[in-house]
Amino acid sequence: SLDSFYQKSKEHGLSFGSCFQTLQQAWIDSSQGTAQIQMPAKALISPHGYLLHPIMLDVGFQLAGAIWASNKLLRPDSLYLPISITRLELYNQTDTNLWVQVKIQDLGSKKSLSSNLLYTDPQGDVVAKIEGLKLHAVNHQTLQRSFHKQADLRDRLYTVDWQIQALDSPPRSSA
């Protein structure tokens, strides 16, 4: 059940606040999953200011984690943090109700996990595609030590290297 997913995530040190617990329904097998996402009313500061609301993005990552967990691929002593996305395509403005499909690309390693995500609106029109979402295992103790060190803040920031691409017409979902 979705409640047990969020409880197990909390036991592994990943606590999702109520605004991030937006999975409504989910279907998962060994290499893919589909879920319905509904933005909670209290999170609706302005979903229309985003092409893909950060909560909707995160919930796709959660579904990928649930698939990996169902395959017993997650290391119990680690958190899986997103380290890269190969390609992100945004087509339409975010709705408050979306569907996300996740297909696992690599089931061979417990250290690094890779998948593709497809977000669609209730009519089946593609809202966003993510190719090559890569998450990497980080040991709990290592992560805690790094946050307790008095390191320069610049050492903890990411850089964004946007590469503008020409727009194609949005694809229709195959579902």
JSON list of C-alpha atoms in Angstrom, two decimals:
[
{"chain": "A", "resi": 1, "resn": "SER", "atom": "CA", "xyz": [0.00, 0.00, 0.00]},
{"chain": "A", "resi": 2, "resn": "LEU", "atom": "CA", "xyz": [1.04, 3.61, -0.44]},
{"chain": "A", "resi": 3, "resn": "ASP", "atom": "CA", "xyz": [0.90, 4.20, 3.32]},
{"chain": "A", "resi": 4, "resn": "SER", "atom": "CA", "xyz": [3.40, 1.39, 3.88]},
{"chain": "A", "resi": 5, "resn": "PHE", "atom": "CA", "xyz": [5.65, 2.86, 1.15]},
{"chain": "A", "resi": 6, "resn": "TYR", "atom": "CA", "xyz": [5.78, 6.20, 2.95]},
{"chain": "A", "resi": 7, "resn": "GLN", "atom": "CA", "xyz": [6.28, 4.46, 6.31]},
{"chain": "A", "resi": 8, "resn": "LYS", "atom": "CA", "xyz": [9.15, 2.34, 4.96]},
{"chain": "A", "resi": 9, "resn": "SER", "atom": "CA", "xyz": [10.70, 5.42, 3.38]},
{"chain": "A", "resi": 10, "resn": "LYS", "atom": "CA", "xyz": [10.59, 7.13, 6.77]},
{"chain": "A", "resi": 11, "resn": "GLU", "atom": "CA", "xyz": [12.25, 4.10, 8.41]},
{"chain": "A", "resi": 12, "resn": "HIS", "atom": "CA", "xyz": [15.09, 4.47, 5.88]},
{"chain": "A", "resi": 13, "resn": "GLY", "atom": "CA", "xyz": [15.57, 8.13, 6.77]},
{"chain": "A", "resi": 14, "resn": "LEU", "atom": "CA", "xyz": [13.54, 9.70, 3.97]},
{"chain": "A", "resi": 15, "resn": "SER", "atom": "CA", "xyz": [10.56, 11.50, 5.45]},
{"chain": "A", "resi": 16, "resn": "PHE", "atom": "CA", "xyz": [8.10, 12.97, 2.95]},
{"chain": "A", "resi": 17, "resn": "GLY", "atom": "CA", "xyz": [5.96, 15.82, 4.28]},
{"chain": "A", "resi": 18, "resn": "SER", "atom": "CA", "xyz": [2.23, 15.71, 3.64]},
{"chain": "A", "resi": 19, "resn": "CYS", "atom": "CA", "xyz": [2.55, 17.90, 0.51]},
{"chain": "A", "resi": 20, "resn": "PHE", "atom": "CA", "xyz": [4.92, 15.31, -1.00]},
{"chain": "A", "resi": 21, "resn": "GLN", "atom": "CA", "xyz": [2.66, 12.33, -0.24]},
{"chain": "A", "resi": 22, "resn": "THR", "atom": "CA", "xyz": [0.64, 12.80, -3.41]},
{"chain": "A", "resi": 23, "resn": "LEU", "atom": "CA", "xyz": [0.57, 9.31, -4.91]},
{"chain": "A", "resi": 24, "resn": "GLN", "atom": "CA", "xyz": [-3.13, 8.44, -5.24]},
{"chain": "A", "resi": 25, "resn": "GLN", "atom": "CA", "xyz": [-2.90, 5.03, -6.91]},
{"chain": "A", "resi": 26, "resn": "ALA", "atom": "CA", "xyz": [0.08, 3.02, -8.10]},
{"chain": "A", "resi": 27, "resn": "TRP", "atom": "CA", "xyz": [0.64, -0.13, -10.11]},
{"chain": "A", "resi": 28, "resn": "ILE", "atom": "CA", "xyz": [4.11, -1.62, -9.97]},
{"chain": "A", "resi": 29, "resn": "ASP", "atom": "CA", "xyz": [5.79, -4.66, -11.48]},
{"chain": "A", "resi": 30, "resn": "SER", "atom": "CA", "xyz": [9.45, -5.66, -11.62]},
{"chain": "A", "resi": 31, "resn": "SER", "atom": "CA", "xyz": [10.59, -3.05, -14.16]},
{"chain": "A", "resi": 32, "resn": "GLN", "atom": "CA", "xyz": [7.91, -0.38, -14.47]},
{"chain": "A", "resi": 33, "resn": "GLY", "atom": "CA", "xyz": [5.13, 1.41, -12.69]},
{"chain": "A", "resi": 34, "resn": "THR", "atom": "CA", "xyz": [2.27, 3.82, -13.26]},
{"chain": "A", "resi": 35, "resn": "ALA", "atom": "CA", "xyz": [0.79, 6.17, -10.69]},
{"chain": "A", "resi": 36, "resn": "GLN", "atom": "CA", "xyz": [-1.82, 8.86, -10.40]},
{"chain": "A", "resi": 37, "resn": "ILE", "atom": "CA", "xyz": [-0.63, 12.07, -8.75]},
{"chain": "A", "resi": 38, "resn": "GLN", "atom": "CA", "xyz": [-2.93, 14.67, -7.19]},
{"chain": "A", "resi": 39, "resn": "MET", "atom": "CA", "xyz": [-1.49, 17.90, -5.84]},
{"chain": "A", "resi": 40, "resn": "PRO", "atom": "CA", "xyz": [-2.78, 18.56, -2.32]},
{"chain": "A", "resi": 41, "resn": "ALA", "atom": "CA", "xyz": [-4.79, 21.77, -1.95]},
{"chain": "A", "resi": 42, "resn": "LYS", "atom": "CA", "xyz": [-2.36, 23.18, 0.63]},
{"chain": "A", "resi": 43, "resn": "ALA", "atom": "CA", "xyz": [0.51, 22.83, -1.90]},
{"chain": "A", "resi": 44, "resn": "LEU", "atom": "CA", "xyz": [-1.30, 24.83, -4.54]},
{"chain": "A", "resi": 45, "resn": "ILE", "atom": "CA", "xyz": [0.61, 28.05, -4.04]},
{"chain": "A", "resi": 46, "resn": "SER", "atom": "CA", "xyz": [0.55, 28.36, -7.81]},
{"chain": "A", "resi": 47, "resn": "PRO", "atom": "CA", "xyz": [1.02, 25.19, -9.83]},
{"chain": "A", "resi": 48, "resn": "HIS", "atom": "CA", "xyz": [0.52, 27.29, -12.94]},
{"chain": "A", "resi": 49, "resn": "GLY", "atom": "CA", "xyz": [3.84, 29.05, -12.40]},
{"chain": "A", "resi": 50, "resn": "TYR", "atom": "CA", "xyz": [5.62, 25.83, -13.37]},
{"chain": "A", "resi": 51, "resn": "LEU", "atom": "CA", "xyz": [5.74, 23.70, -16.47]},
{"chain": "A", "resi": 52, "resn": "LEU", "atom": "CA", "xyz": [6.31, 20.74, -14.11]},
{"chain": "A", "resi": 53, "resn": "HIS", "atom": "CA", "xyz": [5.71, 21.48, -10.44]},
{"chain": "A", "resi": 54, "resn": "PRO", "atom": "CA", "xyz": [8.61, 20.33, -8.21]},
{"chain": "A", "resi": 55, "resn": "ILE", "atom": "CA", "xyz": [6.23, 18.16, -6.17]},
{"chain": "A", "resi": 56, "resn": "MET", "atom": "CA", "xyz": [5.11, 16.35, -9.34]},
{"chain": "A", "resi": 57, "resn": "LEU", "atom": "CA", "xyz": [8.75, 15.87, -10.30]},
{"chain": "A", "resi": 58, "resn": "ASP", "atom": "CA", "xyz": [9.58, 14.43, -6.87]},
{"chain": "A", "resi": 59, "resn": "VAL", "atom": "CA", "xyz": [6.64, 12.03, -6.92]},
{"chain": "A", "resi": 60, "resn": "GLY", "atom": "CA", "xyz": [7.98, 10.48, -10.12]},
{"chain": "A", "resi": 61, "resn": "PHE", "atom": "CA", "xyz": [11.27, 9.92, -8.29]},
{"chain": "A", "resi": 62, "resn": "GLN", "atom": "CA", "xyz": [9.27, 8.32, -5.45]},
{"chain": "A", "resi": 63, "resn": "LEU", "atom": "CA", "xyz": [7.59, 5.89, -7.85]},
{"chain": "A", "resi": 64, "resn": "ALA", "atom": "CA", "xyz": [11.00, 4.90, -9.24]},
{"chain": "A", "resi": 65, "resn": "GLY", "atom": "CA", "xyz": [12.13, 4.25, -5.66]},
{"chain": "A", "resi": 66, "resn": "ALA", "atom": "CA", "xyz": [9.06, 2.12, -5.00]},
{"chain": "A", "resi": 67, "resn": "ILE", "atom": "CA", "xyz": [9.84, -0.03, -8.06]},
{"chain": "A", "resi": 68, "resn": "TRP", "atom": "CA", "xyz": [13.45, -0.48, -6.96]},
{"chain": "A", "resi": 69, "resn": "ALA", "atom": "CA", "xyz": [12.27, -1.33, -3.42]},
{"chain": "A", "resi": 70, "resn": "SER", "atom": "CA", "xyz": [9.86, -3.95, -4.81]},
{"chain": "A", "resi": 71, "resn": "ASN", "atom": "CA", "xyz": [12.87, -5.58, -6.50]},
{"chain": "A", "resi": 72, "resn": "LYS", "atom": "CA", "xyz": [14.82, -5.48, -3.22]},
{"chain": "A", "resi": 73, "resn": "LEU", "atom": "CA", "xyz": [17.45, -3.30, -4.91]},
{"chain": "A", "resi": 74, "resn": "LEU", "atom": "CA", "xyz": [17.64, -0.60, -2.27]},
{"chain": "A", "resi": 75, "resn": "ARG", "atom": "CA", "xyz": [20.45, -0.75, 0.26]},
{"chain": "A", "resi": 76, "resn": "PRO", "atom": "CA", "xyz": [18.94, -0.38, 3.76]},
{"chain": "A", "resi": 77, "resn": "ASP", "atom": "CA", "xyz": [21.92, 1.68, 4.97]},
{"chain": "A", "resi": 78, "resn": "SER", "atom": "CA", "xyz": [21.66, 4.27, 2.18]},
{"chain": "A", "resi": 79, "resn": "LEU", "atom": "CA", "xyz": [19.60, 7.10, 0.77]},
{"chain": "A", "resi": 80, "resn": "TYR", "atom": "CA", "xyz": [19.30, 7.41, -2.99]},
{"chain": "A", "resi": 81, "resn": "LEU", "atom": "CA", "xyz": [19.89, 10.95, -4.18]},
{"chain": "A", "resi": 82, "resn": "PRO", "atom": "CA", "xyz": [19.32, 12.21, -7.73]},
{"chain": "A", "resi": 83, "resn": "ILE", "atom": "CA", "xyz": [22.66, 13.00, -9.33]},
{"chain": "A", "resi": 84, "resn": "SER", "atom": "CA", "xyz": [21.78, 13.49, -12.99]},
{"chain": "A", "resi": 85, "resn": "ILE", "atom": "CA", "xyz": [19.11, 13.60, -15.66]},
{"chain": "A", "resi": 86, "resn": "THR", "atom": "CA", "xyz": [20.23, 12.94, -19.23]},
{"chain": "A", "resi": 87, "resn": "ARG", "atom": "CA", "xyz": [17.30, 14.69, -20.88]},
{"chain": "A", "resi": 88, "resn": "LEU", "atom": "CA", "xyz": [14.27, 16.67, -19.69]},
{"chain": "A", "resi": 89, "resn": "GLU", "atom": "CA", "xyz": [11.52, 17.62, -22.14]},
{"chain": "A", "resi": 90, "resn": "LEU", "atom": "CA", "xyz": [8.64, 19.86, -21.03]},
{"chain": "A", "resi": 91, "resn": "TYR", "atom": "CA", "xyz": [5.59, 20.08, -23.32]},
{"chain": "A", "resi": 92, "resn": "ASN", "atom": "CA", "xyz": [2.57, 21.43, -21.50]},
{"chain": "A", "resi": 93, "resn": "GLN", "atom": "CA", "xyz": [1.77, 23.33, -18.33]},
{"chain": "A", "resi": 94, "resn": "THR", "atom": "CA", "xyz": [1.41, 21.23, -15.19]},
{"chain": "A", "resi": 95, "resn": "ASP", "atom": "CA", "xyz": [-2.08, 20.24, -14.15]},
{"chain": "A", "resi": 96, "resn": "THR", "atom": "CA", "xyz": [-2.96, 19.42, -10.54]},
{"chain": "A", "resi": 97, "resn": "ASN", "atom": "CA", "xyz": [-3.79, 15.85, -11.56]},
{"chain": "A", "resi": 98, "resn": "LEU", "atom": "CA", "xyz": [-1.21, 13.87, -13.56]},
{"chain": "A", "resi": 99, "resn": "TRP", "atom": "CA", "xyz": [-0.17, 10.33, -14.34]},
{"chain": "A", "resi": 100, "resn": "VAL", "atom": "CA", "xyz": [3.45, 9.24, -14.27]},
{"chain": "A", "resi": 101, "resn": "GLN", "atom": "CA", "xyz": [4.94, 6.13, -15.87]},
{"chain": "A", "resi": 102, "resn": "VAL", "atom": "CA", "xyz": [8.38, 4.95, -14.80]},
{"chain": "A", "resi": 103, "resn": "LYS", "atom": "CA", "xyz": [10.47, 2.40, -16.68]},
{"chain": "A", "resi": 104, "resn": "ILE", "atom": "CA", "xyz": [13.58, 1.11, -14.98]},
{"chain": "A", "resi": 105, "resn": "GLN", "atom": "CA", "xyz": [16.61, 1.09, -17.26]},
{"chain": "A", "resi": 106, "resn": "ASP", "atom": "CA", "xyz": [19.12, -0.75, -15.10]},
{"chain": "A", "resi": 107, "resn": "LEU", "atom": "CA", "xyz": [18.33, -3.35, -12.44]},
{"chain": "A", "resi": 108, "resn": "GLY", "atom": "CA", "xyz": [21.88, -4.58, -12.06]},
{"chain": "A", "resi": 109, "resn": "SER", "atom": "CA", "xyz": [23.33, -2.44, -9.29]},
{"chain": "A", "resi": 110, "resn": "LYS", "atom": "CA", "xyz": [22.44, -1.39, -5.76]},
{"chain": "A", "resi": 111, "resn": "LYS", "atom": "CA", "xyz": [24.82, 1.55, -5.87]},
{"chain": "A", "resi": 112, "resn": "SER", "atom": "CA", "xyz": [23.34, 3.47, -8.79]},
{"chain": "A", "resi": 113, "resn": "LEU", "atom": "CA", "xyz": [19.87, 3.26, -10.32]},
{"chain": "A", "resi": 114, "resn": "SER", "atom": "CA", "xyz": [18.58, 4.59, -13.65]},
{"chain": "A", "resi": 115, "resn": "SER", "atom": "CA", "xyz": [15.09, 5.08, -15.09]},
{"chain": "A", "resi": 116, "resn": "ASN", "atom": "CA", "xyz": [12.94, 7.02, -17.57]},
{"chain": "A", "resi": 117, "resn": "LEU", "atom": "CA", "xyz": [9.77, 8.89, -16.60]},
{"chain": "A", "resi": 118, "resn": "LEU", "atom": "CA", "xyz": [6.76, 10.04, -18.62]},
{"chain": "A", "resi": 119, "resn": "TYR", "atom": "CA", "xyz": [4.20, 12.49, -17.18]},
{"chain": "A", "resi": 120, "resn": "THR", "atom": "CA", "xyz": [0.78, 12.78, -18.85]},
{"chain": "A", "resi": 121, "resn": "ASP", "atom": "CA", "xyz": [-2.38, 14.72, -18.11]},
{"chain": "A", "resi": 122, "resn": "PRO", "atom": "CA", "xyz": [-5.72, 12.90, -17.58]},
{"chain": "A", "resi": 123, "resn": "GLN", "atom": "CA", "xyz": [-6.40, 13.07, -21.36]},
{"chain": "A", "resi": 124, "resn": "GLY", "atom": "CA", "xyz": [-3.14, 11.25, -22.13]},
{"chain": "A", "resi": 125, "resn": "ASP", "atom": "CA", "xyz": [-1.26, 14.26, -23.49]},
{"chain": "A", "resi": 126, "resn": "VAL", "atom": "CA", "xyz": [2.42, 14.30, -22.58]},
{"chain": "A", "resi": 127, "resn": "VAL", "atom": "CA", "xyz": [3.35, 16.99, -20.07]},
{"chain": "A", "resi": 128, "resn": "ALA", "atom": "CA", "xyz": [7.00, 16.01, -19.54]},
{"chain": "A", "resi": 129, "resn": "LYS", "atom": "CA", "xyz": [9.56, 13.31, -20.29]},
{"chain": "A", "resi": 130, "resn": "ILE", "atom": "CA", "xyz": [12.67, 12.53, -18.28]},
{"chain": "A", "resi": 131, "resn": "GLU", "atom": "CA", "xyz": [15.32, 10.25, -19.73]},
{"chain": "A", "resi": 132, "resn": "GLY", "atom": "CA", "xyz": [18.18, 8.86, -17.71]},
{"chain": "A", "resi": 133, "resn": "LEU", "atom": "CA", "xyz": [17.20, 9.82, -14.17]},
{"chain": "A", "resi": 134, "resn": "LYS", "atom": "CA", "xyz": [20.13, 8.52, -12.17]},
{"chain": "A", "resi": 135, "resn": "LEU", "atom": "CA", "xyz": [20.11, 8.10, -8.42]},
{"chain": "A", "resi": 136, "resn": "HIS", "atom": "CA", "xyz": [23.17, 7.16, -6.42]},
{"chain": "A", "resi": 137, "resn": "ALA", "atom": "CA", "xyz": [23.34, 5.44, -3.02]},
{"chain": "A", "resi": 138, "resn": "VAL", "atom": "CA", "xyz": [24.82, 7.51, -0.21]},
{"chain": "A", "resi": 139, "resn": "ASN", "atom": "CA", "xyz": [25.50, 5.89, 3.14]},
{"chain": "A", "resi": 140, "resn": "HIS", "atom": "CA", "xyz": [23.57, 7.50, 6.06]},
{"chain": "A", "resi": 141, "resn": "GLN", "atom": "CA", "xyz": [26.70, 8.03, 8.16]},
{"chain": "A", "resi": 142, "resn": "THR", "atom": "CA", "xyz": [28.65, 9.56, 5.28]},
{"chain": "A", "resi": 143, "resn": "LEU", "atom": "CA", "xyz": [25.81, 11.96, 4.55]},
{"chain": "A", "resi": 144, "resn": "GLN", "atom": "CA", "xyz": [25.50, 12.99, 8.20]},
{"chain": "A", "resi": 145, "resn": "ARG", "atom": "CA", "xyz": [29.26, 13.58, 8.51]},
{"chain": "A", "resi": 146, "resn": "SER", "atom": "CA", "xyz": [29.29, 15.78, 5.43]},
{"chain": "A", "resi": 147, "resn": "PHE", "atom": "CA", "xyz": [26.55, 18.01, 6.86]},
{"chain": "A", "resi": 148, "resn": "HIS", "atom": "CA", "xyz": [28.29, 18.35, 10.21]},
{"chain": "A", "resi": 149, "resn": "LYS", "atom": "CA", "xyz": [31.54, 19.55, 8.67]},
{"chain": "A", "resi": 150, "resn": "GLN", "atom": "CA", "xyz": [32.05, 23.30, 8.45]},
{"chain": "A", "resi": 151, "resn": "ALA", "atom": "CA", "xyz": [32.61, 23.22, 4.68]},
{"chain": "A", "resi": 152, "resn": "ASP", "atom": "CA", "xyz": [32.20, 26.19, 2.41]},
{"chain": "A", "resi": 153, "resn": "LEU", "atom": "CA", "xyz": [28.61, 26.43, 1.14]},
{"chain": "A", "resi": 154, "resn": "ARG", "atom": "CA", "xyz": [29.85, 26.62, -2.47]},
{"chain": "A", "resi": 155, "resn": "ASP", "atom": "CA", "xyz": [31.07, 23.01, -2.12]},
{"chain": "A", "resi": 156, "resn": "ARG", "atom": "CA", "xyz": [27.45, 21.89, -1.67]},
{"chain": "A", "resi": 157, "resn": "LEU", "atom": "CA", "xyz": [25.86, 23.61, -4.63]},
{"chain": "A", "resi": 158, "resn": "TYR", "atom": "CA", "xyz": [25.13, 22.15, -8.04]},
{"chain": "A", "resi": 159, "resn": "THR", "atom": "CA", "xyz": [25.52, 23.93, -11.32]},
{"chain": "A", "resi": 160, "resn": "VAL", "atom": "CA", "xyz": [22.96, 23.82, -14.08]},
{"chain": "A", "resi": 161, "resn": "ASP", "atom": "CA", "xyz": [24.10, 23.44, -17.66]},
{"chain": "A", "resi": 162, "resn": "TRP", "atom": "CA", "xyz": [20.98, 24.05, -19.75]},
{"chain": "A", "resi": 163, "resn": "GLN", "atom": "CA", "xyz": [21.12, 23.07, -23.39]},
{"chain": "A", "resi": 164, "resn": "ILE", "atom": "CA", "xyz": [18.32, 24.63, -25.39]},
{"chain": "A", "resi": 165, "resn": "GLN", "atom": "CA", "xyz": [16.68, 22.34, -27.97]},
{"chain": "A", "resi": 166, "resn": "ALA", "atom": "CA", "xyz": [14.10, 23.08, -30.65]},
{"chain": "A", "resi": 167, "resn": "LEU", "atom": "CA", "xyz": [10.54, 22.14, -29.69]},
{"chain": "A", "resi": 168, "resn": "ASP", "atom": "CA", "xyz": [8.84, 19.22, -31.35]},
{"chain": "A", "resi": 169, "resn": "SER", "atom": "CA", "xyz": [5.10, 18.66, -31.16]},
{"chain": "A", "resi": 170, "resn": "PRO", "atom": "CA", "xyz": [4.21, 16.73, -28.00]},
{"chain": "A", "resi": 171, "resn": "PRO", "atom": "CA", "xyz": [3.95, 12.95, -28.40]},
{"chain": "A", "resi": 172, "resn": "ARG", "atom": "CA", "xyz": [0.83, 11.07, -27.36]},
{"chain": "A", "resi": 173, "resn": "SER", "atom": "CA", "xyz": [1.07, 8.53, -24.57]},
{"chain": "A", "resi": 174, "resn": "SER", "atom": "CA", "xyz": [1.30, 4.92, -25.71]},
{"chain": "A", "resi": 175, "resn": "ALA", "atom": "CA", "xyz": [-0.97, 3.79, -22.85]}
]
